[in-house]
Amino acid sequence: MNLDFLLPSTLLRKGREYSRKLWVRVLIMGLLAVLSLLLSMLIERWIPQSLATYLTGSAADRLLSIIANAMLAVTTFSLSVMVTVYRSTSTQWTPRIHRLIVQDRTTQNTLAVFIGAYVYALIAIILRELGVFDDKRSFVLFVMTVIVLTVIVFSLIRWVLHLQTFGSLIDTSRQVEDQTRRTFKERLHNPCLGANPLTGDIPDSAKPFTADENGYIQHIYPEALNTVAENHGVKIYLKRNIGSFVFVNEPLMMIDRVGQPKDDEHTDETLHAGINASITIGDLRTYDQDPRFGLIVMGEVASKALSPGVNDPGTAIDVITRIGRILSFYEDETERDRDEVLDHIYVAPLDPSDLMQDAFGALARDGCTVVEVQQRLQATLTGLMRHPDEGLRIAARRAAERHLRRALAKIDFEPDRAQLMESASQDVRDAVRDAVKRSDTEDDAPKMDNDTDTT
């Protein structure tokens, strides 16, 4: 029996994943509704007779009837709003945003309150019909119902205020930025998922461990994986990071035996089962543990805004600024000090060049002829070239040169080209001029040889 998931850190991570699911919150609110009625039944016995008979059951009946009727209508309306917003954002921007909006906390909490209140009202009405709360002892039921109504009113007000911006471009962009920044900071706060950085060569004695299914690596539970490796006397080198797509029988990691298993119960079969239980592979990428996916989604939003059907360069400029804010938090995972390291697993650190490509690659290509977008891109990359980390500075410099060369090759109007060149840093301008001169020289050399041969 695999007990590695009983680790507190692993259970906490699993709990966070399930807390983002709507049905979990609805179930919790439904259970709270049932619990509140049970508490009402228990408290009712301790209420003095004079106070218990102060209100009749009919007073609670009217409130329960209002809750049951109103919550069904409000829940149906809220669901229709959610479906409309989900479809519009997926169509207008990118389908990858849909999964983030589905996890919107305000929306999920509001629906959970509405459904929970509906469940509370139905069960209370049934208990009233069964005589559990008789007319002479319904004081606590009335008070509890008033409390439920107060929670409903608060949720309605919050829901109405949320609908003012829910699904709008600004709100959606902010949600993606907040989620990406949060995931980015979590990754850098716990470098390489708490494992050793995989920067050198993998030992020749390591054997490949292949994937059992096709899909993206969605989650890795590093504490559980480290416990599996420790108990089996091995070290695990993850060749593929979170967000990578793997095929069946493709090497997922390398396993190097460095000791003996903890006992006879830890065999190759339990090692295989423990590794599979510590890694989740699915058909879609998720934002959890995957900051690169958030950067890709933000780049897709900017690219969609630059499409002829939308033609909104202002959104692309806004996204570039948001991406720059996120990348400014970057730190080299191999240089960060940690109190504790998971000694039996190795994970590759984030590569600044990959982050630059994920964030700016698509939008720089799709907006190569839009001068304003290219100017903001160069300004943002110039700012990142002043970052304290050398790796990020080098990656930003290379990206700035590459995107500037592409834009200059596509923009024909000379004043626009000059304006764009002024937006880049002096070092990038000089490097691009030298690269263009070398390219022209190489292009002319074959032509001269051909002319000579012809003559």
Short mmCIF file of C-alpha atoms in Angstrom, two decimals:
data_model
loop_
_atom_site.label_atom_id
_atom_site.label_comp_id
_atom_site.label_asym_id
_atom_site.label_seq_id
_atom_site.Cartn_x
_atom_site.Cartn_y
_atom_site.Cartn_z
CA MET A 1 0.00 0.00 0.00
CA ASN A 2 1.41 3.38 -1.02
CA LEU A 3 1.40 5.72 1.98
CA ASP A 4 3.54 8.45 0.43
CA PHE A 5 0.50 10.65 -0.20
CA LEU A 6 -0.07 10.82 3.55
CA LEU A 7 2.74 13.38 3.72
CA PRO A 8 1.29 16.71 4.93
CA SER A 9 2.82 18.68 2.05
CA THR A 10 1.38 16.28 -0.53
CA LEU A 11 -2.05 16.24 1.08
CA LEU A 12 -2.02 20.04 1.21
CA ARG A 13 -1.16 20.25 -2.48
CA LYS A 14 -3.90 17.78 -3.35
CA GLY A 15 -6.35 19.76 -1.23
CA ARG A 16 -5.49 22.96 -3.09
CA GLU A 17 -6.13 21.24 -6.41
CA TYR A 18 -9.55 19.96 -5.37
CA SER A 19 -10.51 23.27 -3.75
CA ARG A 20 -10.53 24.83 -7.24
CA LYS A 21 -13.26 22.47 -8.42
CA LEU A 22 -16.82 23.82 -8.31
CA TRP A 23 -18.42 20.57 -7.16
CA VAL A 24 -16.14 20.46 -4.12
CA ARG A 25 -17.25 23.90 -2.94
CA VAL A 26 -20.89 23.09 -3.61
CA LEU A 27 -20.54 19.86 -1.64
CA ILE A 28 -18.94 21.70 1.27
CA MET A 29 -21.70 24.31 1.36
CA GLY A 30 -24.33 21.58 1.20
CA LEU A 31 -22.73 19.78 4.13
CA LEU A 32 -22.58 23.06 6.07
CA ALA A 33 -26.28 23.54 5.41
CA VAL A 34 -27.05 20.11 6.84
CA LEU A 35 -24.73 20.75 9.77
CA SER A 36 -26.45 24.05 10.56
CA LEU A 37 -29.80 22.28 10.78
CA LEU A 38 -28.37 19.63 13.07
CA LEU A 39 -26.95 22.32 15.30
CA SER A 40 -30.32 24.03 15.33
CA MET A 41 -31.91 20.83 16.57
CA LEU A 42 -29.32 20.48 19.33
CA ILE A 43 -29.40 24.11 20.42
CA GLU A 44 -33.19 24.16 20.45
CA ARG A 45 -33.23 21.87 23.50
CA TRP A 46 -31.30 24.39 25.58
CA ILE A 47 -33.46 27.41 24.75
CA PRO A 48 -35.78 28.53 27.58
CA GLN A 49 -39.46 27.80 27.02
CA SER A 50 -40.45 31.46 27.03
CA LEU A 51 -37.93 32.32 24.33
CA ALA A 52 -38.52 29.17 22.27
CA THR A 53 -42.22 29.94 21.91
CA TYR A 54 -41.66 33.62 21.14
CA LEU A 55 -41.88 32.93 17.40
CA THR A 56 -44.08 30.39 15.67
CA GLY A 57 -42.99 28.03 12.92
CA SER A 58 -44.95 29.97 10.31
CA ALA A 59 -42.42 32.82 10.52
CA ALA A 60 -39.60 30.46 9.53
CA ASP A 61 -41.79 28.83 6.87
CA ARG A 62 -42.19 32.08 4.96
CA LEU A 63 -38.44 32.69 4.94
CA LEU A 64 -37.67 29.13 3.91
CA SER A 65 -40.17 29.37 1.05
CA ILE A 66 -38.55 32.60 -0.17
CA ILE A 67 -35.07 31.03 -0.08
CA ALA A 68 -36.17 27.86 -1.90
CA ASN A 69 -37.91 29.77 -4.70
CA ALA A 70 -35.34 32.54 -5.10
CA MET A 71 -32.21 30.40 -4.99
CA LEU A 72 -33.38 28.12 -7.78
CA ALA A 73 -33.97 31.10 -10.08
CA VAL A 74 -30.77 32.91 -9.08
CA THR A 75 -28.65 29.79 -9.53
CA THR A 76 -30.08 29.19 -13.00
CA PHE A 77 -29.39 32.80 -13.98
CA SER A 78 -25.85 32.64 -12.62
CA LEU A 79 -25.10 29.47 -14.52
CA SER A 80 -26.32 31.03 -17.77
CA VAL A 81 -24.06 34.04 -17.16
CA MET A 82 -21.10 31.75 -16.51
CA VAL A 83 -21.64 29.75 -19.69
CA THR A 84 -21.94 32.95 -21.75
CA VAL A 85 -18.73 34.38 -20.30
CA TYR A 86 -16.84 31.12 -20.78
CA ARG A 87 -17.82 30.89 -24.44
CA SER A 88 -17.14 34.54 -25.22
CA THR A 89 -13.67 34.56 -23.63
CA SER A 90 -12.70 31.32 -25.34
CA THR A 91 -13.81 32.64 -28.72
CA GLN A 92 -12.57 36.20 -28.36
CA TRP A 93 -9.16 35.56 -26.79
CA THR A 94 -7.93 32.01 -26.34
CA PRO A 95 -9.50 28.72 -25.20
CA ARG A 96 -6.71 28.34 -22.63
CA ILE A 97 -8.24 31.20 -20.62
CA HIS A 98 -11.46 29.24 -20.21
CA ARG A 99 -9.93 26.91 -17.62
CA LEU A 100 -8.73 29.84 -15.53
CA ILE A 101 -12.10 31.58 -15.55
CA VAL A 102 -13.80 28.32 -14.58
CA GLN A 103 -11.71 28.43 -11.39
CA ASP A 104 -12.76 32.00 -10.54
CA ARG A 105 -13.17 31.98 -6.76
CA THR A 106 -15.90 34.60 -6.54
CA THR A 107 -18.04 32.75 -9.06
CA GLN A 108 -17.53 29.38 -7.43
CA ASN A 109 -18.18 30.71 -3.92
CA THR A 110 -21.32 32.50 -5.02
CA LEU A 111 -22.77 29.43 -6.73
CA ALA A 112 -21.83 27.29 -3.74
CA VAL A 113 -23.68 29.67 -1.40
CA PHE A 114 -26.77 29.73 -3.62
CA ILE A 115 -26.94 25.96 -3.97
CA GLY A 116 -26.10 25.44 -0.31
CA ALA A 117 -28.88 27.80 0.74
CA TYR A 118 -31.28 25.96 -1.58
CA VAL A 119 -30.32 22.66 0.05
CA TYR A 120 -30.75 24.22 3.49
CA ALA A 121 -34.24 25.47 2.67
CA LEU A 122 -35.38 22.15 1.18
CA ILE A 123 -34.13 20.08 4.12
CA ALA A 124 -35.60 22.54 6.63
CA ILE A 125 -38.99 22.40 4.91
CA ILE A 126 -38.88 18.59 4.96
CA LEU A 127 -37.99 18.57 8.66
CA ARG A 128 -40.84 20.97 9.35
CA GLU A 129 -43.26 18.67 7.55
CA LEU A 130 -41.95 15.72 9.56
CA GLY A 131 -42.50 17.58 12.78
CA VAL A 132 -38.85 17.76 13.83
CA PHE A 133 -39.26 21.52 14.23
CA ASP A 134 -42.76 21.98 15.61
CA ASP A 135 -44.58 25.30 15.82
CA LYS A 136 -43.74 25.72 19.47
CA ARG A 137 -39.98 25.23 19.13
CA SER A 138 -38.82 26.94 15.93
CA PHE A 139 -36.97 29.91 17.40
CA VAL A 140 -33.47 28.60 16.60
CA LEU A 141 -34.60 27.56 13.10
CA PHE A 142 -35.85 31.10 12.49
CA VAL A 143 -32.58 32.64 13.73
CA MET A 144 -30.50 30.25 11.62
CA THR A 145 -32.62 31.04 8.57
CA VAL A 146 -32.06 34.77 9.10
CA ILE A 147 -28.31 34.12 9.22
CA VAL A 148 -28.54 32.17 5.95
CA LEU A 149 -30.48 35.07 4.38
CA THR A 150 -27.76 37.48 5.50
CA VAL A 151 -25.10 35.35 3.81
CA ILE A 152 -27.23 35.20 0.66
CA VAL A 153 -27.64 38.98 0.52
CA PHE A 154 -23.91 39.49 1.01
CA SER A 155 -23.16 36.99 -1.76
CA LEU A 156 -25.67 38.64 -4.10
CA ILE A 157 -24.09 42.06 -3.61
CA ARG A 158 -20.63 40.62 -4.18
CA TRP A 159 -21.84 38.74 -7.26
CA VAL A 160 -23.44 41.83 -8.80
CA LEU A 161 -20.26 43.85 -8.27
CA HIS A 162 -18.22 41.02 -9.76
CA LEU A 163 -20.42 40.86 -12.86
CA GLN A 164 -19.47 44.45 -13.71
CA THR A 165 -16.03 43.27 -14.82
CA PHE A 166 -16.41 39.49 -15.08
CA GLY A 167 -15.21 38.30 -18.48
CA SER A 168 -13.97 41.70 -19.61
CA LEU A 169 -10.56 41.96 -21.24
CA ILE A 170 -9.01 43.95 -18.41
CA ASP A 171 -10.32 41.59 -15.75
CA THR A 172 -9.33 38.50 -17.73
CA SER A 173 -5.82 39.82 -18.40
CA ARG A 174 -5.44 40.65 -14.73
CA GLN A 175 -6.54 37.15 -13.73
CA VAL A 176 -4.00 35.54 -16.06
CA GLU A 177 -1.27 37.86 -14.82
CA ASP A 178 -2.09 37.23 -11.15
CA GLN A 179 -2.19 33.47 -11.63
CA THR A 180 1.04 33.42 -13.62
CA ARG A 181 2.84 35.67 -11.15
CA ARG A 182 1.62 33.56 -8.23
CA THR A 183 2.80 30.34 -9.90
CA PHE A 184 6.07 31.99 -10.90
CA LYS A 185 6.78 33.15 -7.35
CA GLU A 186 5.86 29.75 -5.90
CA ARG A 187 8.29 28.06 -8.27
CA LEU A 188 11.12 30.48 -7.43
CA HIS A 189 10.35 30.35 -3.70
CA ASN A 190 10.81 26.58 -3.93
CA PRO A 191 13.47 26.28 -6.66
CA CYS A 192 13.35 23.20 -8.85
CA LEU A 193 10.30 22.04 -6.88
CA GLY A 194 12.53 21.69 -3.82
CA ALA A 195 14.81 19.19 -5.58
CA ASN A 196 18.43 19.39 -6.69
CA PRO A 197 18.96 21.42 -9.88
CA LEU A 198 19.63 19.18 -12.85
CA THR A 199 22.43 21.09 -14.57
CA GLY A 200 25.06 18.44 -15.25
CA ASP A 201 25.17 15.10 -17.02
CA ILE A 202 23.00 12.23 -15.84
CA PRO A 203 25.07 9.24 -14.64
CA ASP A 204 25.63 6.56 -17.26
CA SER A 205 24.37 3.94 -14.81
CA ALA A 206 20.89 5.51 -14.73
CA LYS A 207 18.11 3.57 -16.42
CA PRO A 208 15.17 5.18 -18.25
CA PHE A 209 11.69 5.18 -16.78
CA THR A 210 9.13 5.52 -19.56
CA ALA A 211 5.69 7.08 -19.55
CA ASP A 212 2.65 4.79 -19.47
CA GLU A 213 0.36 7.22 -21.31
CA ASN A 214 0.32 10.18 -23.66
CA GLY A 215 -0.25 13.65 -22.26
CA TYR A 216 1.11 16.71 -20.53
CA ILE A 217 2.86 16.52 -17.17
CA GLN A 218 0.34 18.42 -15.05
CA HIS A 219 1.51 17.89 -11.49
CA ILE A 220 4.55 16.56 -9.70
CA TYR A 221 4.39 15.84 -5.99
CA PRO A 222 8.08 16.25 -5.15
CA GLU A 223 7.91 15.28 -1.48
CA ALA A 224 6.11 12.04 -2.28
CA LEU A 225 8.47 11.33 -5.20
CA ASN A 226 11.51 11.94 -2.98
CA THR A 227 10.11 9.57 -0.35
CA VAL A 228 9.58 6.89 -3.01
CA ALA A 229 13.16 7.31 -4.22
CA GLU A 230 14.57 7.26 -0.69
CA ASN A 231 12.66 4.14 0.32
CA HIS A 232 13.81 2.30 -2.80
CA GLY A 233 17.45 3.41 -2.66
CA VAL A 234 17.47 5.31 -5.95
CA LYS A 235 17.96 8.79 -7.29
CA ILE A 236 15.54 10.18 -9.86
CA TYR A 237 16.52 12.58 -12.65
CA LEU A 238 13.49 14.16 -14.33
CA LYS A 239 14.25 14.61 -18.01
CA ARG A 240 10.92 16.30 -18.70
CA ASN A 241 9.63 19.24 -16.70
CA ILE A 242 6.08 20.22 -15.81
CA GLY A 243 4.14 21.23 -18.91
CA SER A 244 6.08 18.93 -21.25
CA PHE A 245 4.18 16.56 -23.52
CA VAL A 246 5.25 12.94 -23.31
CA PHE A 247 4.38 9.94 -25.45
CA VAL A 248 3.91 6.35 -24.39
CA ASN A 249 7.28 4.65 -23.81
CA GLU A 250 9.10 7.99 -24.02
CA PRO A 251 11.76 8.39 -21.28
CA LEU A 252 10.13 10.43 -18.53
CA MET A 253 13.02 10.26 -16.08
CA MET A 254 16.23 8.42 -15.38
CA ILE A 255 16.61 6.23 -12.30
CA ASP A 256 20.00 5.54 -10.79
CA ARG A 257 20.31 2.94 -8.03
CA VAL A 258 22.58 4.25 -5.31
CA GLY A 259 21.61 1.99 -2.41
CA GLN A 260 19.38 -0.80 -1.24
CA PRO A 261 15.59 -0.66 -0.72
CA LYS A 262 14.34 0.09 2.76
CA ASP A 263 12.91 -3.41 3.19
CA ASP A 264 11.70 -6.37 1.19
CA GLU A 265 8.32 -4.74 0.59
CA HIS A 266 9.91 -2.07 -1.63
CA THR A 267 10.36 -3.73 -5.00
CA ASP A 268 10.55 -2.60 -8.62
CA GLU A 269 6.75 -2.87 -8.80
CA THR A 270 6.23 -0.56 -5.80
CA LEU A 271 8.82 1.84 -7.24
CA HIS A 272 6.90 1.96 -10.53
CA ALA A 273 3.58 2.44 -8.74
CA GLY A 274 4.98 5.12 -6.44
CA ILE A 275 6.42 7.15 -9.31
CA ASN A 276 3.16 6.98 -11.27
CA ALA A 277 1.22 8.08 -8.17
CA SER A 278 3.58 11.05 -7.71
CA ILE A 279 3.19 12.39 -11.25
CA THR A 280 -0.08 13.37 -12.92
CA ILE A 281 -0.31 13.23 -16.72
CA GLY A 282 -3.38 14.67 -18.46
CA ASP A 283 -4.60 15.81 -21.85
CA LEU A 284 -4.29 19.55 -21.10
CA ARG A 285 -1.71 21.82 -19.51
CA THR A 286 -2.64 23.49 -16.24
CA TYR A 287 -1.51 26.66 -14.50
CA ASP A 288 -0.48 24.79 -11.34
CA GLN A 289 3.31 24.46 -11.03
CA ASP A 290 3.66 25.62 -14.65
CA PRO A 291 4.58 29.32 -14.95
CA ARG A 292 5.58 28.85 -18.59
CA PHE A 293 2.00 27.96 -19.49
CA GLY A 294 0.75 31.25 -18.03
CA LEU A 295 3.29 33.16 -20.13
CA ILE A 296 2.19 31.27 -23.24
CA VAL A 297 -1.47 32.13 -22.58
CA MET A 298 -0.63 35.81 -22.14
CA GLY A 299 1.28 35.74 -25.41
CA GLU A 300 -1.72 34.13 -27.11
CA VAL A 301 -3.99 36.91 -25.82
CA ALA A 302 -1.67 39.50 -27.35
CA SER A 303 -1.44 37.56 -30.63
CA LYS A 304 -5.23 37.30 -30.88
CA ALA A 305 -5.52 41.04 -30.26
CA LEU A 306 -3.17 41.64 -33.20
CA SER A 307 -5.22 39.50 -35.58
CA PRO A 308 -7.06 41.32 -38.40
CA GLY A 309 -10.42 40.37 -36.93
CA VAL A 310 -9.67 42.10 -33.62
CA ASN A 311 -7.00 44.68 -34.56
CA ASP A 312 -6.36 45.88 -31.01
CA PRO A 313 -2.65 46.73 -30.59
CA GLY A 314 -3.43 48.45 -27.28
CA THR A 315 -4.20 45.07 -25.72
CA ALA A 316 -0.92 43.66 -27.01
CA ILE A 317 0.94 46.60 -25.51
CA ASP A 318 -0.81 46.06 -22.18
CA VAL A 319 0.05 42.34 -22.19
CA ILE A 320 3.72 43.08 -22.96
CA THR A 321 3.87 45.31 -19.90
CA ARG A 322 2.23 42.64 -17.74
CA ILE A 323 4.68 40.02 -18.96
CA GLY A 324 7.57 42.34 -18.18
CA ARG A 325 6.31 42.73 -14.61
CA ILE A 326 6.16 38.97 -14.18
CA LEU A 327 9.62 38.28 -15.61
CA SER A 328 11.12 40.93 -13.35
CA PHE A 329 10.63 38.50 -10.44
CA TYR A 330 12.95 35.94 -12.04
CA GLU A 331 15.81 34.47 -10.01
CA ASP A 332 18.32 31.83 -10.93
CA GLU A 333 17.07 28.64 -9.27
CA THR A 334 20.58 27.24 -9.01
CA GLU A 335 21.81 30.23 -7.00
CA ARG A 336 19.01 30.48 -4.47
CA ASP A 337 19.71 29.25 -0.93
CA ARG A 338 17.27 26.79 0.62
CA ASP A 339 16.81 25.40 4.09
CA GLU A 340 15.99 21.90 2.89
CA VAL A 341 16.60 20.03 -0.36
CA LEU A 342 14.94 16.85 -1.58
CA ASP A 343 18.20 14.97 -2.06
CA HIS A 344 16.93 12.02 -4.08
CA ILE A 345 15.39 13.86 -7.04
CA TYR A 346 16.79 16.24 -9.65
CA VAL A 347 14.73 18.75 -11.65
CA ALA A 348 15.93 21.04 -14.45
CA PRO A 349 15.72 24.76 -13.57
CA LEU A 350 13.76 27.27 -15.60
CA ASP A 351 15.68 28.51 -18.64
CA PRO A 352 15.45 32.31 -19.19
CA SER A 353 15.60 31.77 -22.96
CA ASP A 354 12.55 29.50 -22.80
CA LEU A 355 10.68 32.09 -20.73
CA MET A 356 11.45 34.78 -23.31
CA GLN A 357 10.25 32.60 -26.16
CA ASP A 358 7.08 31.57 -24.33
CA ALA A 359 6.23 35.15 -23.43
CA PHE A 360 7.20 37.18 -26.49
CA GLY A 361 7.74 34.75 -29.36
CA ALA A 362 4.24 34.61 -30.81
CA LEU A 363 3.24 38.23 -30.26
CA ALA A 364 6.55 39.54 -31.63
CA ARG A 365 6.08 37.50 -34.78
CA ASP A 366 2.40 38.39 -35.27
CA GLY A 367 2.97 42.07 -34.51
CA CYS A 368 6.21 42.49 -36.41
CA THR A 369 4.76 45.25 -38.63
CA VAL A 370 2.99 47.18 -35.84
CA VAL A 371 5.46 49.86 -34.84
CA GLU A 372 3.81 50.75 -31.52
CA VAL A 373 3.85 47.12 -30.37
CA GLN A 374 7.47 46.68 -31.38
CA GLN A 375 8.41 49.87 -29.57
CA ARG A 376 6.84 48.69 -26.33
CA LEU A 377 8.45 45.28 -26.79
CA GLN A 378 11.89 46.85 -27.17
CA ALA A 379 11.30 49.11 -24.17
CA THR A 380 10.27 46.12 -22.02
CA LEU A 381 13.22 44.02 -23.15
CA THR A 382 15.54 46.96 -22.49
CA GLY A 383 14.21 47.10 -18.95
CA LEU A 384 14.76 43.36 -18.50
CA MET A 385 18.32 43.80 -19.78
CA ARG A 386 18.98 45.71 -16.55
CA HIS A 387 17.78 42.78 -14.42
CA PRO A 388 20.15 41.63 -11.63
CA ASP A 389 20.32 38.10 -13.02
CA GLU A 390 22.88 37.68 -15.78
CA GLY A 391 21.03 34.81 -17.44
CA LEU A 392 17.88 36.86 -17.86
CA ARG A 393 19.86 39.85 -19.12
CA ILE A 394 21.49 37.73 -21.82
CA ALA A 395 18.17 36.14 -22.82
CA ALA A 396 16.49 39.57 -23.02
CA ARG A 397 19.35 40.92 -25.12
CA ARG A 398 19.13 38.04 -27.60
CA ALA A 399 15.35 38.36 -27.81
CA ALA A 400 15.58 42.10 -28.40
CA GLU A 401 18.05 41.63 -31.26
CA ARG A 402 16.04 38.85 -32.88
CA HIS A 403 12.69 40.66 -32.71
CA LEU A 404 14.22 43.93 -33.90
CA ARG A 405 15.79 42.26 -36.92
CA ARG A 406 12.51 40.60 -37.85
CA ALA A 407 10.57 43.87 -37.51
CA LEU A 408 13.08 45.82 -39.60
CA ALA A 409 12.89 43.16 -42.30
CA LYS A 410 9.10 43.49 -42.50
CA ILE A 411 8.67 47.28 -42.14
CA ASP A 412 9.31 49.09 -45.41
CA PHE A 413 8.57 52.71 -44.46
CA GLU A 414 11.91 54.25 -43.52
CA PRO A 415 10.64 56.74 -40.88
CA ASP A 416 8.95 53.83 -39.06
CA ARG A 417 12.17 51.85 -39.20
CA ALA A 418 14.12 54.79 -37.78
CA GLN A 419 11.52 55.28 -35.04
CA LEU A 420 11.72 51.63 -34.08
CA MET A 421 15.52 51.69 -34.02
CA GLU A 422 15.42 54.60 -31.58
CA SER A 423 13.23 52.54 -29.24
CA ALA A 424 15.90 49.87 -28.85
CA SER A 425 18.92 50.16 -26.61
CA GLN A 426 22.21 51.34 -28.09
CA ASP A 427 23.84 47.92 -27.74
CA VAL A 428 20.95 46.21 -29.52
CA ARG A 429 20.99 48.79 -32.33
CA ASP A 430 24.71 48.33 -32.89
CA ALA A 431 24.43 44.55 -32.84
CA VAL A 432 21.54 44.57 -35.32
CA ARG A 433 23.38 46.95 -37.69
CA ASP A 434 26.43 44.69 -37.62
CA ALA A 435 24.29 41.60 -38.22
CA VAL A 436 22.54 43.26 -41.15
CA LYS A 437 25.87 44.28 -42.68
CA ARG A 438 27.25 40.76 -42.34
CA SER A 439 24.09 39.35 -43.89
CA ASP A 440 24.30 41.76 -46.84
CA THR A 441 27.95 40.89 -47.37
CA GLU A 442 27.21 37.16 -47.37
CA ASP A 443 24.33 37.67 -49.81
CA ASP A 444 26.48 39.70 -52.18
CA ALA A 445 29.44 37.31 -52.20
CA PRO A 446 27.75 34.50 -54.18
CA LYS A 447 26.37 37.02 -56.64
CA MET A 448 29.87 38.36 -57.38
CA ASP A 449 31.17 34.82 -57.89
CA ASN A 450 28.31 34.03 -60.24
CA ASP A 451 28.95 37.17 -62.20
CA THR A 452 32.63 36.28 -62.51
CA ASP A 453 31.86 32.75 -63.64
CA THR A 454 29.43 34.07 -66.25
CA THR A 455 31.94 36.50 -67.57
#
